[in-house]
C-alpha positions as a LaTeX table, in Angstrom:
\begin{tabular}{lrrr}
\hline
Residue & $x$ (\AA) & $y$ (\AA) & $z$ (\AA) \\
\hline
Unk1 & 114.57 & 75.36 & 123.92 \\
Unk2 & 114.03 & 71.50 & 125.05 \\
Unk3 & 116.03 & 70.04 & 122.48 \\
Unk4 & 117.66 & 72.41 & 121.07 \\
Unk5 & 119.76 & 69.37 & 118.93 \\
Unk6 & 116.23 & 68.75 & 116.54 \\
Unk7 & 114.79 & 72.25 & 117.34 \\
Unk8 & 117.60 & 74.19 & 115.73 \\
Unk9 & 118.71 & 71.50 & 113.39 \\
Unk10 & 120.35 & 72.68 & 110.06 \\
Unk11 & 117.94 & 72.46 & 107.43 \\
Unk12 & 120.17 & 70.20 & 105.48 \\
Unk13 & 121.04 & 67.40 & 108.62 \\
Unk14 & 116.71 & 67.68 & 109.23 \\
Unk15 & 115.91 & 66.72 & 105.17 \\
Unk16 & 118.38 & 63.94 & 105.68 \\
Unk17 & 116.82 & 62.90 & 109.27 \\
Unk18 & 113.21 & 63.17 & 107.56 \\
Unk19 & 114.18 & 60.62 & 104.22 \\
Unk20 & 115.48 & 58.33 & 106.44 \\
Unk21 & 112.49 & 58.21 & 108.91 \\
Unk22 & 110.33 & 58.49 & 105.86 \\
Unk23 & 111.86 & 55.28 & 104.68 \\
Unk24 & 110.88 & 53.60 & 108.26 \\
Unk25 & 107.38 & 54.86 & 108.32 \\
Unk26 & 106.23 & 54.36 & 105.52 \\
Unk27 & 108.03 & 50.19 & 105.22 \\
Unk28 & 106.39 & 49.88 & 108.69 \\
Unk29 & 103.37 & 51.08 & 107.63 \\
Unk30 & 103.31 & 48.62 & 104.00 \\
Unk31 & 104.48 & 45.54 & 106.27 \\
Unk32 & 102.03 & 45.65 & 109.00 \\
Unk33 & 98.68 & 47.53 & 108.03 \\
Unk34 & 96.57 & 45.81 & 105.79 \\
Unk35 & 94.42 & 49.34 & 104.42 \\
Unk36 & 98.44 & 50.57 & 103.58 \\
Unk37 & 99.43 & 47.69 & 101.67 \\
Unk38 & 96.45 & 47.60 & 99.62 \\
Unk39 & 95.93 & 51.32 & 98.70 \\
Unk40 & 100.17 & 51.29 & 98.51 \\
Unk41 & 99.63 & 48.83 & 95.66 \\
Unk42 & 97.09 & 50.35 & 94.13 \\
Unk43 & 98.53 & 53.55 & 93.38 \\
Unk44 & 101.59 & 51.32 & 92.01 \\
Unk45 & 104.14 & 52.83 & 94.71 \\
Unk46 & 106.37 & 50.12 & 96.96 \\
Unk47 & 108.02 & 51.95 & 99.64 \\
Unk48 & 111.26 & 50.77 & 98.90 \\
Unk49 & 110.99 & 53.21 & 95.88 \\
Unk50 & 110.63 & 55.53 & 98.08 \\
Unk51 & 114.40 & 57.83 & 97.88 \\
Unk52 & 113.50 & 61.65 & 98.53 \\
Unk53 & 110.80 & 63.57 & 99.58 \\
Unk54 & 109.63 & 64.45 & 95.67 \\
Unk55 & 108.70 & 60.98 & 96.01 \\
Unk56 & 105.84 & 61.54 & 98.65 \\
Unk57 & 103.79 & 62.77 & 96.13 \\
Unk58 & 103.68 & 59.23 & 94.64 \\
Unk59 & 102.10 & 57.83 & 98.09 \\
Unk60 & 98.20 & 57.72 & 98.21 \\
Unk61 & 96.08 & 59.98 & 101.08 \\
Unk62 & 94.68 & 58.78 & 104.05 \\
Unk63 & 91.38 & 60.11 & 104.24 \\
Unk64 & 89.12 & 60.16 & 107.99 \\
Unk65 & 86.60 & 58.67 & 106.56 \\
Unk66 & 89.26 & 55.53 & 105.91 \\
Unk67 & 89.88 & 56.07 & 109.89 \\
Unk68 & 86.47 & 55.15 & 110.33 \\
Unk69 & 86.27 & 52.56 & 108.23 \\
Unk70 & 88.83 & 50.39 & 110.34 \\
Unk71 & 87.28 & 50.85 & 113.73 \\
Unk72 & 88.53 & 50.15 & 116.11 \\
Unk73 & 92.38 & 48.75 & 115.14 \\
Unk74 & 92.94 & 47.97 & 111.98 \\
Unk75 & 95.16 & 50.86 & 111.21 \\
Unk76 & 97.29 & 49.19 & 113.97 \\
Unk77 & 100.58 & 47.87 & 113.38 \\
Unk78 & 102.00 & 46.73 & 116.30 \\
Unk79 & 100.23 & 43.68 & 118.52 \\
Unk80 & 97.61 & 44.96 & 121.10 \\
Unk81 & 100.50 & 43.73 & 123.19 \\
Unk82 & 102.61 & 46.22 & 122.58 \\
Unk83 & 99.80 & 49.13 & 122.75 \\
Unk84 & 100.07 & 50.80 & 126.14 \\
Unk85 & 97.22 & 53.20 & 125.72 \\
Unk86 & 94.40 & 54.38 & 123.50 \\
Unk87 & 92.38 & 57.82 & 122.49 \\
Unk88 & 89.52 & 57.93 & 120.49 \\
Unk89 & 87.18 & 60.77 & 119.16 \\
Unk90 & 83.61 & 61.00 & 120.38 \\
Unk91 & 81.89 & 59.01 & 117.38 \\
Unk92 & 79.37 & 61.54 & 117.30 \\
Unk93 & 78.94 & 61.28 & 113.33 \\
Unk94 & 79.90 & 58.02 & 112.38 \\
Unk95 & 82.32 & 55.71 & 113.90 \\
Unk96 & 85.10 & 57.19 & 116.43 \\
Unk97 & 88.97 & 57.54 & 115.19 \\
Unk98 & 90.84 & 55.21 & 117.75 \\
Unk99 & 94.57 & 55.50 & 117.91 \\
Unk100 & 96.73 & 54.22 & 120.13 \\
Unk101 & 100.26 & 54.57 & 121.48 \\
Unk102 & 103.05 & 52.63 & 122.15 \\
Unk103 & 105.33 & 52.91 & 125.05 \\
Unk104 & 108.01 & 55.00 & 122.46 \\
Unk105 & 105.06 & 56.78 & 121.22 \\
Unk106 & 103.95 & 57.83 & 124.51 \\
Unk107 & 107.88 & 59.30 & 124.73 \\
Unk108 & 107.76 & 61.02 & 121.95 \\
Unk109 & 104.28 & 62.34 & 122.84 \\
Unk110 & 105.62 & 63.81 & 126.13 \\
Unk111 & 108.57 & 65.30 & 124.42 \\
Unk112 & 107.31 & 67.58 & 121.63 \\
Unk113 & 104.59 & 68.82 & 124.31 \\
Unk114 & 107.89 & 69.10 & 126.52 \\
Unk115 & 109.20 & 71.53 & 123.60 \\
Unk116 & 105.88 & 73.15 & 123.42 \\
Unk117 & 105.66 & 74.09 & 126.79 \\
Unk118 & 109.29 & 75.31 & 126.12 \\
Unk119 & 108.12 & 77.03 & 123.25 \\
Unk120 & 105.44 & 79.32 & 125.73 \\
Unk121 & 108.58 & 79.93 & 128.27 \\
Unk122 & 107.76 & 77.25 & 130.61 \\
Unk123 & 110.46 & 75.25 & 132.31 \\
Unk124 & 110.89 & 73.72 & 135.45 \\
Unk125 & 110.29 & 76.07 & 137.80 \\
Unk126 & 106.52 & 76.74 & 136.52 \\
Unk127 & 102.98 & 74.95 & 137.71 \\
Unk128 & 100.75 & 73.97 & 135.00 \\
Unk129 & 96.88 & 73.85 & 135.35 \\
Unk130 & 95.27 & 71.54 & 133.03 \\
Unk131 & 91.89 & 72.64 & 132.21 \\
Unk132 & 91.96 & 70.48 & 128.84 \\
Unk133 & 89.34 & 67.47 & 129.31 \\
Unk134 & 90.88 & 64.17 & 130.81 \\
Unk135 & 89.93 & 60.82 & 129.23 \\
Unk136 & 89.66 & 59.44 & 125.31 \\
Unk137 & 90.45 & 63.18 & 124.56 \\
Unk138 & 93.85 & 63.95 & 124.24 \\
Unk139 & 94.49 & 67.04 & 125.37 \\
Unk140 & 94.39 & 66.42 & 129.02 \\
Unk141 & 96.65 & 63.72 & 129.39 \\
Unk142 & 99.21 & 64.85 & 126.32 \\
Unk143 & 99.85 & 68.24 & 127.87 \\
Unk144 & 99.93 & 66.73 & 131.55 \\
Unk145 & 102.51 & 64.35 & 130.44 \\
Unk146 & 104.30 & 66.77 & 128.43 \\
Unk147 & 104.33 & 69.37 & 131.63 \\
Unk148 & 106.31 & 66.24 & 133.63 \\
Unk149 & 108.53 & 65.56 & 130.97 \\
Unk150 & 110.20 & 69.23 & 131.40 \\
Unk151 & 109.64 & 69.03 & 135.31 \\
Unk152 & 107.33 & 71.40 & 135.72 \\
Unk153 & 104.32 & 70.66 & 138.66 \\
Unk154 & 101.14 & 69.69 & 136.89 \\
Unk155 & 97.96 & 70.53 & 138.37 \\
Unk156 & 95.17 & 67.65 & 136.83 \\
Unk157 & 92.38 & 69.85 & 137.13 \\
Unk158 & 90.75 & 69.00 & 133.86 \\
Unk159 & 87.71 & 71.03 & 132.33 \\
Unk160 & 85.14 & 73.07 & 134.05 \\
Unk161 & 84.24 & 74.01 & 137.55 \\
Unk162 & 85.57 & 77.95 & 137.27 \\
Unk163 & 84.92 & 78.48 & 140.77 \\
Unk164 & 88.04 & 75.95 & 141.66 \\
Unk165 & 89.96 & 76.79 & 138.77 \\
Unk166 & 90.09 & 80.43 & 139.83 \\
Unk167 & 90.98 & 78.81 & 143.46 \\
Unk168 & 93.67 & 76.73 & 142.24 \\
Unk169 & 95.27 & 79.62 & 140.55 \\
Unk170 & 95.53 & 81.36 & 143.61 \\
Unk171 & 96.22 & 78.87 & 145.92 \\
Unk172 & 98.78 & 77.31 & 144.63 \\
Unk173 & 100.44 & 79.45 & 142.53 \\
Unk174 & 99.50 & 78.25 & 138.87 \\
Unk175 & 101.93 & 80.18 & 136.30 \\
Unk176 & 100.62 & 78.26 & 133.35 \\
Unk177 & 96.83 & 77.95 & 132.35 \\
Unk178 & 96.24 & 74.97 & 129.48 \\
Unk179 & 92.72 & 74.90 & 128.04 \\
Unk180 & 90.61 & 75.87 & 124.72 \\
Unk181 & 90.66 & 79.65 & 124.10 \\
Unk182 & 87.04 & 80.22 & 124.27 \\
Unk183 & 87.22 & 78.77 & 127.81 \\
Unk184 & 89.89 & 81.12 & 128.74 \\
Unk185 & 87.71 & 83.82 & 128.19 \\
Unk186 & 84.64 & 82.38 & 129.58 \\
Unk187 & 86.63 & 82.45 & 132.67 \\
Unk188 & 87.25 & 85.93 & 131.80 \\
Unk189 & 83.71 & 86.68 & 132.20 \\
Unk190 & 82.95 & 85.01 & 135.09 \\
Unk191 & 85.41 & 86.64 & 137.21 \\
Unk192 & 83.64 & 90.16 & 136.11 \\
Unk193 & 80.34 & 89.46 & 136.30 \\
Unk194 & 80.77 & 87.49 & 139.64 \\
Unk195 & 84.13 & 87.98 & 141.18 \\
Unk196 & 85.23 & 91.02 & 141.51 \\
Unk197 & 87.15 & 91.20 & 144.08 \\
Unk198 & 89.66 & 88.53 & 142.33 \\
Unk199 & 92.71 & 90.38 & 141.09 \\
Unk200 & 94.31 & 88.38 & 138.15 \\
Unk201 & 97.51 & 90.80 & 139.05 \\
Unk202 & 97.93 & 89.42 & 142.83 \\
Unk203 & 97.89 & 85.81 & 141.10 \\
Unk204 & 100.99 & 84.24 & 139.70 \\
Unk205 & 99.48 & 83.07 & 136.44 \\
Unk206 & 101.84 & 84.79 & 133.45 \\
Unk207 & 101.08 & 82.44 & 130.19 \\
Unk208 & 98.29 & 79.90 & 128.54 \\
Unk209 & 98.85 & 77.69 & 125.93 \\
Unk210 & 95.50 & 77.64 & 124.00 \\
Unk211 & 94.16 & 74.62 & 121.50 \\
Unk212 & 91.62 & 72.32 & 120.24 \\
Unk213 & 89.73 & 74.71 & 117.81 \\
Unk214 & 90.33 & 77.83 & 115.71 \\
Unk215 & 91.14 & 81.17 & 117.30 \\
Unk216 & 92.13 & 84.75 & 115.83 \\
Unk217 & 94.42 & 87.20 & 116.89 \\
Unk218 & 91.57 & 89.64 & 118.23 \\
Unk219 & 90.67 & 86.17 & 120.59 \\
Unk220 & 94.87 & 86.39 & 121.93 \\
Unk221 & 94.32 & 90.43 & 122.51 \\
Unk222 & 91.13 & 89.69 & 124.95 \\
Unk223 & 92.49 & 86.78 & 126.79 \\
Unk224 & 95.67 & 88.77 & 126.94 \\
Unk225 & 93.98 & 92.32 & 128.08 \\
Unk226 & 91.50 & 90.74 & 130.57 \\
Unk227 & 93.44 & 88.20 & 132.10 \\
Unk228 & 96.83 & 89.86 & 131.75 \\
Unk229 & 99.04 & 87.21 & 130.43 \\
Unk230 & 101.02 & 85.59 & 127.69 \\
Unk231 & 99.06 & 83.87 & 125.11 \\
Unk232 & 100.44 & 81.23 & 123.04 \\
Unk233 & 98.75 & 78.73 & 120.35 \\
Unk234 & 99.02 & 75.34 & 119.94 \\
Unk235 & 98.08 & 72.82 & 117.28 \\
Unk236 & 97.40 & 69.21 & 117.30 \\
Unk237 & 94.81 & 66.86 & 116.00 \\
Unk238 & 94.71 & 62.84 & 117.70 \\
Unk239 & 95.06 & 61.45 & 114.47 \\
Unk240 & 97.88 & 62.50 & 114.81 \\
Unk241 & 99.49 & 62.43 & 118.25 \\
Unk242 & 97.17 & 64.78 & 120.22 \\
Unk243 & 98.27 & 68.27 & 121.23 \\
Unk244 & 102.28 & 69.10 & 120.43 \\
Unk245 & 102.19 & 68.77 & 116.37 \\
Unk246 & 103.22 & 72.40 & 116.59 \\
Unk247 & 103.15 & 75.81 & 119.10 \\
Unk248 & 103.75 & 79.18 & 118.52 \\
Unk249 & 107.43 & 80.46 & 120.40 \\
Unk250 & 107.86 & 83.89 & 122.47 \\
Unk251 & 107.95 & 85.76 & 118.38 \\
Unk252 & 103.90 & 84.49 & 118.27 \\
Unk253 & 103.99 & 85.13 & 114.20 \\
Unk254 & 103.75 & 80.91 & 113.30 \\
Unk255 & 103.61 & 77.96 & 114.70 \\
Unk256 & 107.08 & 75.30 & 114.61 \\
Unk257 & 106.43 & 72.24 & 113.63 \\
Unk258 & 108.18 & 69.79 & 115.09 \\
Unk259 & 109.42 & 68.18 & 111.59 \\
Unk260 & 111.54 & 65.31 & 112.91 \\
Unk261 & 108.28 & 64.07 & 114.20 \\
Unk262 & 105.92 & 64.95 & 111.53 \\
Unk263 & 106.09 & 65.75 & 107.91 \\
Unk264 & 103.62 & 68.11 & 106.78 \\
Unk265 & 103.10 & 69.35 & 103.21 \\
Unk266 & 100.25 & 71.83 & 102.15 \\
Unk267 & 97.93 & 70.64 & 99.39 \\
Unk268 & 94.63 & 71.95 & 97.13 \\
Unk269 & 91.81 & 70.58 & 98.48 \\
Unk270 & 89.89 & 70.38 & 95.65 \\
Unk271 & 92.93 & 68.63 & 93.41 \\
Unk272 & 95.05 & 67.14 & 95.82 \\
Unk273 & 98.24 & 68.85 & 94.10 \\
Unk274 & 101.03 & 69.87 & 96.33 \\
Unk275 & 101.01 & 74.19 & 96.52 \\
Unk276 & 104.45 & 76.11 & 96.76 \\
Unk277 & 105.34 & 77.52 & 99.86 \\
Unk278 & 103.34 & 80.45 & 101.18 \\
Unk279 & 99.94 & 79.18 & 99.43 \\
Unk280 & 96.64 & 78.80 & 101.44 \\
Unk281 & 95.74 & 75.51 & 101.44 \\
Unk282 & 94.80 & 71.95 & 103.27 \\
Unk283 & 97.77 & 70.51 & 105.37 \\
Unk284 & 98.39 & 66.98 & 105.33 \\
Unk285 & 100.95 & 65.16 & 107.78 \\
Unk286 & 102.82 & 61.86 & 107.66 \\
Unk287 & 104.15 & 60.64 & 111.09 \\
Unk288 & 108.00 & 59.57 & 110.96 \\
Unk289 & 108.31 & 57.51 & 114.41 \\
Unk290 & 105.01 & 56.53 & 115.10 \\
Unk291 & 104.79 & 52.95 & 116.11 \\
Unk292 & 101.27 & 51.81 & 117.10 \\
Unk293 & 99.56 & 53.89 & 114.52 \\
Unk294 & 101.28 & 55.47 & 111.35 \\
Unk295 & 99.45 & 58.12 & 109.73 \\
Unk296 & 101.26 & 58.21 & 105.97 \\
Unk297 & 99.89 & 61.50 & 104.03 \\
Unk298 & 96.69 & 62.34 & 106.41 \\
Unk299 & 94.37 & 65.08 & 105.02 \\
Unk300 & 93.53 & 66.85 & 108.06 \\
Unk301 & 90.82 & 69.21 & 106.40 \\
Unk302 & 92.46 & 72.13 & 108.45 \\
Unk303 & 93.21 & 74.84 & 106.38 \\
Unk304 & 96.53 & 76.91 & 106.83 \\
Unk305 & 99.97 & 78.30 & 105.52 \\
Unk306 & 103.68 & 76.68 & 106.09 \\
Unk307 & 106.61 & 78.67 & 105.50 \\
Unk308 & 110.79 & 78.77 & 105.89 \\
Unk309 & 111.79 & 82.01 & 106.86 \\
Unk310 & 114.17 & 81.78 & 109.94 \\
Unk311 & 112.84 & 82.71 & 113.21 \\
Unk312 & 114.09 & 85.10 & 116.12 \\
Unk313 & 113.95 & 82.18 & 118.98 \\
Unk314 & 116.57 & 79.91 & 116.48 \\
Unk315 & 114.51 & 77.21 & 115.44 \\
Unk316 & 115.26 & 76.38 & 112.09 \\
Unk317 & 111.47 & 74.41 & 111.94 \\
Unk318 & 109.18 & 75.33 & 109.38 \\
Unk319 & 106.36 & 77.35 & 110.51 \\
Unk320 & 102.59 & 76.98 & 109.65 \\
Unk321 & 99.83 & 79.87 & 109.81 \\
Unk322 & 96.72 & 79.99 & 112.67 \\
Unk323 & 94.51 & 77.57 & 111.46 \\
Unk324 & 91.94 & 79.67 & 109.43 \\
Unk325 & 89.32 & 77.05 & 108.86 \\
Unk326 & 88.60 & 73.59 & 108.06 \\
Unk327 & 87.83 & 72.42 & 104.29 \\
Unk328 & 84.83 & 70.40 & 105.29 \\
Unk329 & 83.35 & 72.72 & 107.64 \\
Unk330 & 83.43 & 75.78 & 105.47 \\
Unk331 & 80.09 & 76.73 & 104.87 \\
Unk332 & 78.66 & 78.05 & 101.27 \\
Unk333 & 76.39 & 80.75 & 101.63 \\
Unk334 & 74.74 & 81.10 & 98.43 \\
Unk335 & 77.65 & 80.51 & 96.74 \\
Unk336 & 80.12 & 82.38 & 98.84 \\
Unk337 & 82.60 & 80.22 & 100.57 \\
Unk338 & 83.09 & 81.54 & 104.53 \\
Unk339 & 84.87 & 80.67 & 107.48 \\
Unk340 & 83.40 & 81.21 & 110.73 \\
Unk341 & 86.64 & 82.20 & 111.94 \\
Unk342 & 86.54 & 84.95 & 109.21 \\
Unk343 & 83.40 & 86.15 & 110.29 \\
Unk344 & 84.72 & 86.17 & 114.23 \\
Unk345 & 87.69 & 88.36 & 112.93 \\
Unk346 & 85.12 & 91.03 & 111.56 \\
Unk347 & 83.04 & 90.77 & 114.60 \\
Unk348 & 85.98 & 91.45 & 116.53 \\
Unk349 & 87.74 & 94.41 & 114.83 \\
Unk350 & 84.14 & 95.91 & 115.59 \\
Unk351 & 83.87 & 98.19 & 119.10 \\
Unk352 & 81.26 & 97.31 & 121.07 \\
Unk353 & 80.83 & 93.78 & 120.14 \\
Unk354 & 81.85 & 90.53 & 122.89 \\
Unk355 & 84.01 & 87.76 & 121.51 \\
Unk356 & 80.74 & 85.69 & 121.91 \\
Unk357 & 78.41 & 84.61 & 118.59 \\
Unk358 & 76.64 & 82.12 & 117.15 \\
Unk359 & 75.97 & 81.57 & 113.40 \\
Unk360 & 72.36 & 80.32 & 112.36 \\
Unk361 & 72.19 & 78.88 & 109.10 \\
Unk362 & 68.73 & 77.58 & 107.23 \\
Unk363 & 67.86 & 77.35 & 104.61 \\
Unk364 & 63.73 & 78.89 & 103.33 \\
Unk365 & 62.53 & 77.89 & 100.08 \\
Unk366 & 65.86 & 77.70 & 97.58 \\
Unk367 & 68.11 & 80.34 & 99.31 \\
Unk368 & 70.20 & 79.72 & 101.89 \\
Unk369 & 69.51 & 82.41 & 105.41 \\
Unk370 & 72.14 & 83.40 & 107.62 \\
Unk371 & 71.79 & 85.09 & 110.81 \\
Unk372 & 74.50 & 85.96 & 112.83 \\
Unk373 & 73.90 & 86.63 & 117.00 \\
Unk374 & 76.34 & 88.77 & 118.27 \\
Unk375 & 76.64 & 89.22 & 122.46 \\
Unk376 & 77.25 & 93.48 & 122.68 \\
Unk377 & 78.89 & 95.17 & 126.05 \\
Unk378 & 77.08 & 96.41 & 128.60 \\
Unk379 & 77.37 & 100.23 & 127.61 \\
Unk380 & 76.52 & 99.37 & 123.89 \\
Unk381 & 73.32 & 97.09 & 125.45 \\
Unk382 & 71.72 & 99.50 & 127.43 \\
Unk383 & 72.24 & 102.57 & 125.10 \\
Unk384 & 69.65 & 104.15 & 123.23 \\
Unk385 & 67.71 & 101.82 & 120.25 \\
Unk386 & 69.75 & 104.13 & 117.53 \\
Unk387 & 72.97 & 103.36 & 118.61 \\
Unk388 & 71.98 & 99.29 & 118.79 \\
Unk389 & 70.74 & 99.99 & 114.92 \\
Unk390 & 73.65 & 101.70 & 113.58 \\
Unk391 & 75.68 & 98.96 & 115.62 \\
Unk392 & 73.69 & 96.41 & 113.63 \\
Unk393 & 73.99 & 98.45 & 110.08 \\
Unk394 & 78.16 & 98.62 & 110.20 \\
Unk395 & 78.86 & 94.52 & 111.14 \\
Unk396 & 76.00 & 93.89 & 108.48 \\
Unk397 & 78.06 & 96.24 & 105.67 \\
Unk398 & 81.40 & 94.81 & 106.86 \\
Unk399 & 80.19 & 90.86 & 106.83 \\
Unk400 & 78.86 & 91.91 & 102.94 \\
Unk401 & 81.62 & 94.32 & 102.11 \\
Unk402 & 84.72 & 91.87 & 102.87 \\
Unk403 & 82.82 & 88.22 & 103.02 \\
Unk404 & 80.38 & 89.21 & 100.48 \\
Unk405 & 77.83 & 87.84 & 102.43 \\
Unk406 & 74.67 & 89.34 & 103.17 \\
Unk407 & 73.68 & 88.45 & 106.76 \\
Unk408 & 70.73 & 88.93 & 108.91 \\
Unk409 & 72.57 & 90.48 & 112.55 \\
Unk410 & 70.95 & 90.38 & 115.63 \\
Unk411 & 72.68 & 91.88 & 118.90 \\
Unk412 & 72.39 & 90.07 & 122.04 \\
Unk413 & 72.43 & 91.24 & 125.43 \\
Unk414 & 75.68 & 89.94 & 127.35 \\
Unk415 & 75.72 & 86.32 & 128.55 \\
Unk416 & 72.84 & 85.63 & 126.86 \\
Unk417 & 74.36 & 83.13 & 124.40 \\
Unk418 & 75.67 & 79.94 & 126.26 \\
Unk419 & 79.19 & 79.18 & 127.08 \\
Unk420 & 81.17 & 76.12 & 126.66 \\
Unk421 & 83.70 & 74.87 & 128.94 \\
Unk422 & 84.81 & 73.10 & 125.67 \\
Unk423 & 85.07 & 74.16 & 122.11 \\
Unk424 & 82.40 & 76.51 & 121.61 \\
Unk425 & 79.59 & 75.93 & 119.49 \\
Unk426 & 79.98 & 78.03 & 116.63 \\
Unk427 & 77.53 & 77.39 & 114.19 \\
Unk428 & 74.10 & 75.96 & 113.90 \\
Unk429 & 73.61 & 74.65 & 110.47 \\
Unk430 & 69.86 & 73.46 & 110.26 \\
Unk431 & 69.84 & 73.04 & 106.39 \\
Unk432 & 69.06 & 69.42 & 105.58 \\
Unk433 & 72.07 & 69.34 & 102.27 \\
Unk434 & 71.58 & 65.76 & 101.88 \\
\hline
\end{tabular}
């Protein structure tokens, strides 16, 4: 544990912490953010009212979409001065999310991904390889500064470039792998299918701590089987901080999140009402020391679980569930509300199949068409056309038998559908809703 003092805080001392840094935020916020102050007095709520944390339910949402809306830093409230650094998302749909980070926030920054790192069993003595983009992105630079904070010997290698990444590893020893999980096991294949004479087992490499977009359990088995280490999640969203808003310890059944940072509740989407503990829903998160940029009740669209019960590695943190989806990315399939990580799940639990797909929706006169492209084995590939139907048949009863969905399926040979040394493009959504 990093620090174990906040990590295995009583529950009691860690309500009291989080009222008191409420109180901060959210006065900090009012005072020097113009977009606060208004929507603050609009929903008739003065943070001085503000005296437990029934009373967050008083305080209005911050939606992205309000993000946008005060590009580049008008949700800042500290002087550029005082701003040391700045991330941003790509923009790619509208205007980019800029944050930025005072020298504290930086601190804090490196010291939850210090605890994450923890978290995965990393101290000191290991050598990190950061295969998370550098730049506006934060998952580079937050888990690089995070690996420094706890001592360990970061290796900036940033996305792509297998061929050196599999180098690196060898060369110098890497014990720790940092990237997406899809890239993990894109590295996976590429060592098969053109290395293989290199021996993950004659490397040191013994954990990865694996972010930046959805990923199942089946995903941890395969990176875990084929490259024959320790896989850990971790959550964060730049909003935010960037990568460290919570990580999964050596028990790998939730992740902790790290609640004298960040207070998280769980919420309907559809409603906005808060849901009791151990209900599926949309998790929200107000930042309690950020200086440059409070977020105060952010809907983060991702949808997941948080719960109490008291963990085997002492943390006393509450623990959310593997992101299962996002609210605003679901799709509706003729009425059917799906997940594309529910439909990996399937795909997975399935022999024969690759953890590679892609999901084509359209959309051909009033119904809506989905086709699913699923990358098969080797073996499976070049067996006989019966096999490759009755392949086809069972993930087409199974996507309509648990997702209710009835989907075209269409088995691709291996490699076939393109890799990403980023997230991984999931879907392809060519229905024009507007």
């Amino acid at each position: 544990m990093f620090n174990k003092e906040f990590e295995s805080m009583p529950i009691k001392k860690l309500r009291e912490l989080q009222v008191e840094r409420l109180k901060w935020s959210l006065g900090h916020a009012y005072k020097n953010v113009a977009h606060y102050r208004q929507a603050f007095d609009k929903a008739g709520f003065h943070p001085d009212q503000f005296n437990s944390l029934d009373d967050m339910k008083r305080v209005p949402f911050l939606m992205k979409q309000e993000m946008r809306n005060n590009y580049p830093f008008g949700l800042f409230a500290v002087p550029m001065d005082k701003v040391i650094r700045i991330h941003s998302s790509s923009g790619t749909t509208g205007n980019a999310t800029v944050v930025g980070y005072t020298k504290n926030d930086i601190e804090v920054w490196a010291e939850v991904m210090a605890r994450t790192i923890a978290c995965a069993g990393g101290s000191e003595k290991d050598m990190v390889q950061v295969a998370y983009g550098y730049g506006l992105f934060t998952g580079g630079l937050g888990v690089h500064y995070g690996a420094e904070k706890i001592g360990a010997t970061v290796v900036p290698i940033s996305g792509g470039n297998t061929e050196r990444q599999l180098m690196l590893i060898k060369d110098f020893g890497t014990t720790m792998l940092a990237c997406t999980p899809s890239y993990a096991i894109n590295v996976a294949d590429y060592v098969e299918k053109n290395r293989p004479d290199y021996k993950w087992k004659s490397t040191k490499l013994r954990a990865g701590i694996f972010g930046a977009e959805p990923w199942t359990e089946q995903m941890r088995k395969e990176i875990e089987t084929r490259i024959g280490i320790d896989a850990f999640d971790i959550y964060g969203l730049s909003e935010v901080i960037g990568p460290g808003v919570s990580c999964e310890c050596s028990a790998k059944n939730g992740l902790h999140v790290f609640e004298d940072h960040f207070f998280v509740e769980i919420i309907d989407p559809q409603t906005g009402e808060i849901l009791p503990e151990g209900s599926a829903g949309e998790i929200v998160y107000t930042s309690l020391t950020k200086e440059a940029c409070p977020v105060i009740r952010y809907r983060s669209r991702d949808i997941t679980k948080i719960y109490y019960d008291s963990c085997s590695c002492g943390r006393t943190l509450v623990k959310m569930d593997k992101v299962s989806g996002r609210s605003d990315d679901m799709l509706i399939i003729r009425g059917v509300n799906v997940f594309p990580s529910q439909i990996e799940a399937l795909l997975m639990e399935i022999e024969g199949t690759e953890p590679h797909y892609q999901i084509i929706v359209d959309r051909k006169g009033a119904l809506d068409d989905i086709e699913i492209m699923v990358e098969v084995n080797e073996k499976i590939f070049s067996d006989e056309v019966k096999v490759l139907n009755n392949l086809s048949t069972k993930i087409r009863q199974r996507m309509q038998g648990v997702l209710g969905v009835s989907a075209k399926i269409t088995l691709v040979e291996p490699r076939s559908i393109a890799r990403s040394e980023g997230k991984a493009q999931r879907v392809v959504d060519r229905r024009n809703l507007k």
